[in-house]
Amino acid sequence: MEFAELIKTPRVDNVVLHRPFYPAVEGTLCLTGHHLILSSRQDNTEELWLLHSNIDAIDKRFVGPLGTIIIKCKDFRIIQLDIPGMEECLNIASSIEALSTLDSITLMYPFFYRPMFEVIEDGWHSFLPEQEFELYSSATSEWRLSYVNKEFAVCPSYPPIVIVPKAIDDEALRKVATFRHGGRFPVLSYYHKKNGMVIMRSGQPLTGTNGRRCKEDEKLINATLRAGKRGYIIDTRPLNVAQQARAKGGGFEQEAHYPQWRRIHKSIERYHILQESLIKLVEACNDQTHNMDRWLSRLEASNWLTHIKEILTTACLAAQCLDREGASILIHGTEGTDSTLQVTSLAQIILEPRSRTIQGFEALIEREWLQAGHPFQQRCAQSAYCNSKQKWESPVFLLFLDCVWQILRQFPCSFEFNENLLIMLFEHAYASQFGTFLGNNESERCKLKLQQKTMSLWSWVNRPSELSKFANPLFEANNLVIWPSVAPQSLQLWEGIFLRWNRSSKYLDEAYEEMVNIIEYNKELQAKVNILRRQLAELETEDGMQESP
Amino acid sequence: MNKDIKVENVRLVDGISSKKAALGTLYLTATHVIFVENAPDTRKETWILHSQISTIEKQATTATGCPLLVRCKNFQLLQLVIPQERDCHDVYISLLRLARPVKYEELYCFSFNPKLDREEREQGWMLIDLSEEYKRMGLPNNYWQLSDVNRDYRVCDSYPTQLYVPKSATAHIIVGSSKFRSRRRFPALSYYYKDNHVSICRSSQPLSGFSARCLEDEQMLQAIRKASPGSDFIYVVDTRPKLNAMANRAAGKGYENEDNYSNIKFQFIGIENIHVMRNSLQKMLEVCELKSPSMSDFLWGLENSGWLRHIKAIMDAGIFIAKAVSEEGASVLVHCSDGWDRTAQACSVAGLLLDPHYRTLKGFMVLIEKDWISFGHKFNHRYGNLDGDPREISPVIDQFIECVWQLMEQFPCAFEFNERFLIHIQHHIYSCQFGNFLCNSQKERQELKIQERTYSLWAHLWKNRGDYLNPLFRDDPSQTQGTLHLPTMPCNFMYKFWSGMYNRFEKGLQPRQSVTDYLMAVKEETQQLEEELEALEERLERIQKVQLNRTQVKSKQSEPSKHSGFSTSDNSTANTPQDYSGNMKSFPSRSPSQGDEDSALILTQDNLKSSDPDLSANSDQESGVEDLSCRSPSGGECVPGEDSGKDRDSDEAVFLTA
């Protein structure tokens, strides 16, 4: 297919662009296969470069011959284009609609993008599972790498390499895979070096209504327990949902078959409930007509912060079981690709200082989200302005990022990265020039040959010039566990995401700048003082040598 | 005076989220409730001033004793469990009496002695000088003069004696106008905006009823208008809801009729009355006291309290006035009913928006001194310092203080002071430890000889100003230049719940690391480095002079050794896990019945108090280390200084930085 077929009117003059907090700009609108570009042809005026894939929905309306297109982006921005000429306007609108909803992944921009920067380190090889495993292997010999899923035959949503108990062979893993939803047998998610306890994750057990059991499954997870120790199974679904799942062949670990494990049910929502929550929240944030009370009730009615509280609470509980109770845990919901990953990754943020560094956090995203098979392609297909109501669209990843932001707000000095890194990840998960978030799992990414045909997001991020934007000036390494508060008073709306386009950030930016200046100036002085001290010491020794021959 | 009471084996539960009870001895002195823990290593003391006590509630006796719930005006909440019913009753009766003094002389400020000599005390009172402030505004000038019409409080006993009025307002006009205003609070200058030569004046409501008018009052408003020759009208802002103002007409009061006054523009801004505000705060505090509320409980409760809506109304009033003055160049007369509550709020918020001086430490003290203390805000009645009518109590200045915080959140570089400064001022408005906020008017304070018998809070805060500085404060750039511009759109999401104030004693709810304290420590270190750098350069120069003719020294680039000033002590994060599990218990020692899986689940869910962190806390080195908390040079939340705040408790650990 040629993009040209979809572009009936490639350019229109005298288009006026309206954006929040900027004066209107008049210029020429150009449509390319992947971008919407507005150029004012004045050197100093900012132009609009918008990826079609960032467009969530458009509205059009006409007043006489003047058409208006309102573009609602996946990053929640709303912009308006006034286009003279009804035909031009209709053409542009239909092109945008077609180009922003391309069916084929291989037509997406990452397959066409040619980077203009020098790649220092290829991000596709930045976080190899073998390397990650090495971090553990010095501390324990109870785990091994398994290549049982090399061809993605055992579990289509798992990566080729997973970490499993040493005592369990690949044959047993194959059997366990048949007993777990989507073939997602229990694998290692996190090893807590302090006490050797672990977090594992999996899909739900397929017990069905007649209470099917699987000896290998029991053996596998028991292999992670020390003698006489018990573990916890955290099921992210409420009990009644887990019970209902039995009717569809799913289920949960029954007491009788897993006597060394205690099950705890939490209730983290999934799918369209989260999507509706996001839609309501963004609607409330964009509506500036209501009074104070309606704002609070709309914030409440969106339930967004309720989800945040529930996810964070579950992650804290998991971390607490591990660190305070000294117990290993297994976490799953139904598929083990959504709420499960929220919990396992947030627990690591709380427990593991490394995951609070930039590299460590990237590794966490790579390991616990991308390789763990969170279906980004499906979940992030649409954002807050869509009305497609597909079951698979859901802001699971955004909720995770929001939870990280909540912890960052409570521990502003314990993270190497700042809010900008989280915002950047949100943007790229929904629309990107990089291939990182394409596909739903490693198997799909392999088939798409993303490593060969697209650029990795990490290749771009991990260059010094980019990294400096994401560095938290307040960071001071903190090797302790950080326990966030999950009380409603401690949780706030993430303004950097949800009010980003609705309020001026001028004064907040100024404050950030000032903070950076204070710290930079301090470092500068430290360096100067150190040089002078050294100089002086040298002078004084020489002086001393000369004066006392 | 009561004899001191002492009760042993009392258990203290501090705060809502606290699960631990400390065993100790309770003392009641003439001024404080003191609880000393038995734990021999700490002997932690909790001191509560009687004047901070808001309510005392006797709760149903339990097996462990009789609980007393003490709520404080600074939002602290304590539960004392006293073993014997009889003792509990004694403590209850004594506290009821002690918390409600009937004479000013019983208040703490008359016995508080910070060991300053007379001269120091007098100097303290001179720190804030309103005549200096009016000079700073550019007064007197061709249009405004200092009037002695209220000498000896002859015209209005709740006004100060020193007042600025338009030059053309004769004593006859002023007195005439005062007779037409509630409590004779005639229009007088609150703020003069030099840039546009316009004024903000304040008064009480006119006694207009349905048709009354007063020539002198009309002349008075005209005089105000003429004092700003550049503008051909003035705004009259009535800060009440229109309905309230109309209701007042039936009582012979009311608001200005635009037909009777030449060239006024009349505007209502609906700030509710003190009773609505009192109930609103009450409702919000109930939300704050909820034990493990859900997000919905909290947001619903917050909304139903209406608190943030009221804060916004006050901000709106200030914004309207500031805009009128700075953008339209029009003078404004502000009033409500008596002109001492909502009027004070509106005028001081407007001042804060308009004038960078009021956003400095000293300027903020001046602002409170001017708009609140001197103009007869009834501190005694509003904050219940002496036993009085509970319907007079209302968090009027608390709301103003919150408005300042809301502004600080939006303009982080615009204020010289930090959140702690606001919290400590709020604390001392209720503490009665300093004389500044005593009584209902200047006149009463003079009669009581406050300045000779008590100390000034302003001097105390000024002495400790290092604790109150905002490290991000910028002296020059855009936001401190002149007016703070708030968006014109109704951005309701700008107004947030102030957890640092209303949950300030629930430390678990606050961010665990304070950016303010961190940056202050960095700045402090920077200052030391600057001094060291200077000294080093001097020494280097001296040595080089000596060596002038000797060998040239090649200095190698040295890798800077990490300066350890603050960095080591700071990042340990005070922190133990909270109750994330609802009501779960630890593992049951025995496996629950295995056959019935659902009953096992019920056990897991409800009885499995899995992760009560206290189980492992003692054996875990982390709980000790983590309690080091983030750096907090002045002890964060602890009440200021050497005073009432012998609240050594939790902050002590913070300093174990070695």
Coordinates of C-alpha atoms in Angstrom, one line a residue, chain A residues 3 17 39 85 89 184 195 219 253 320 322 330 347 351 378 393 409 418 431 446 500 510 532 536:
Chain A
F3 CA 0.6 6.2 1.8
L17 CA -3.1 26.2 14.8
S39 CA 5.1 25.2 9.3
G85 CA -12.0 25.2 2.4
C89 CA -10.7 20.1 5.5
R184 CA 2.7 -19.0 31.9
N195 CA 17.2 -12.9 52.8
K219 CA 6.8 -29.2 43.2
E253 CA -4.4 -22.7 44.2
Q320 CA 6.3 -6.6 53.2
L322 CA 9.2 -10.6 51.4
L330 CA 4.0 -16.1 44.0
A347 CA 7.5 -4.3 44.8
L351 CA 12.7 -3.2 47.8
Q378 CA -3.2 -4.1 22.4
E393 CA -7.4 -1.4 25.6
R409 CA 6.9 12.2 45.3
N418 CA 12.9 12.4 37.6
A431 CA 3.2 6.5 20.0
C446 CA 11.0 -11.6 16.8
R500 CA 0.1 18.9 31.6
E510 CA 11.3 27.9 37.2
L532 CA 42.7 24.7 45.5
L536 CA 47.9 24.5 48.3

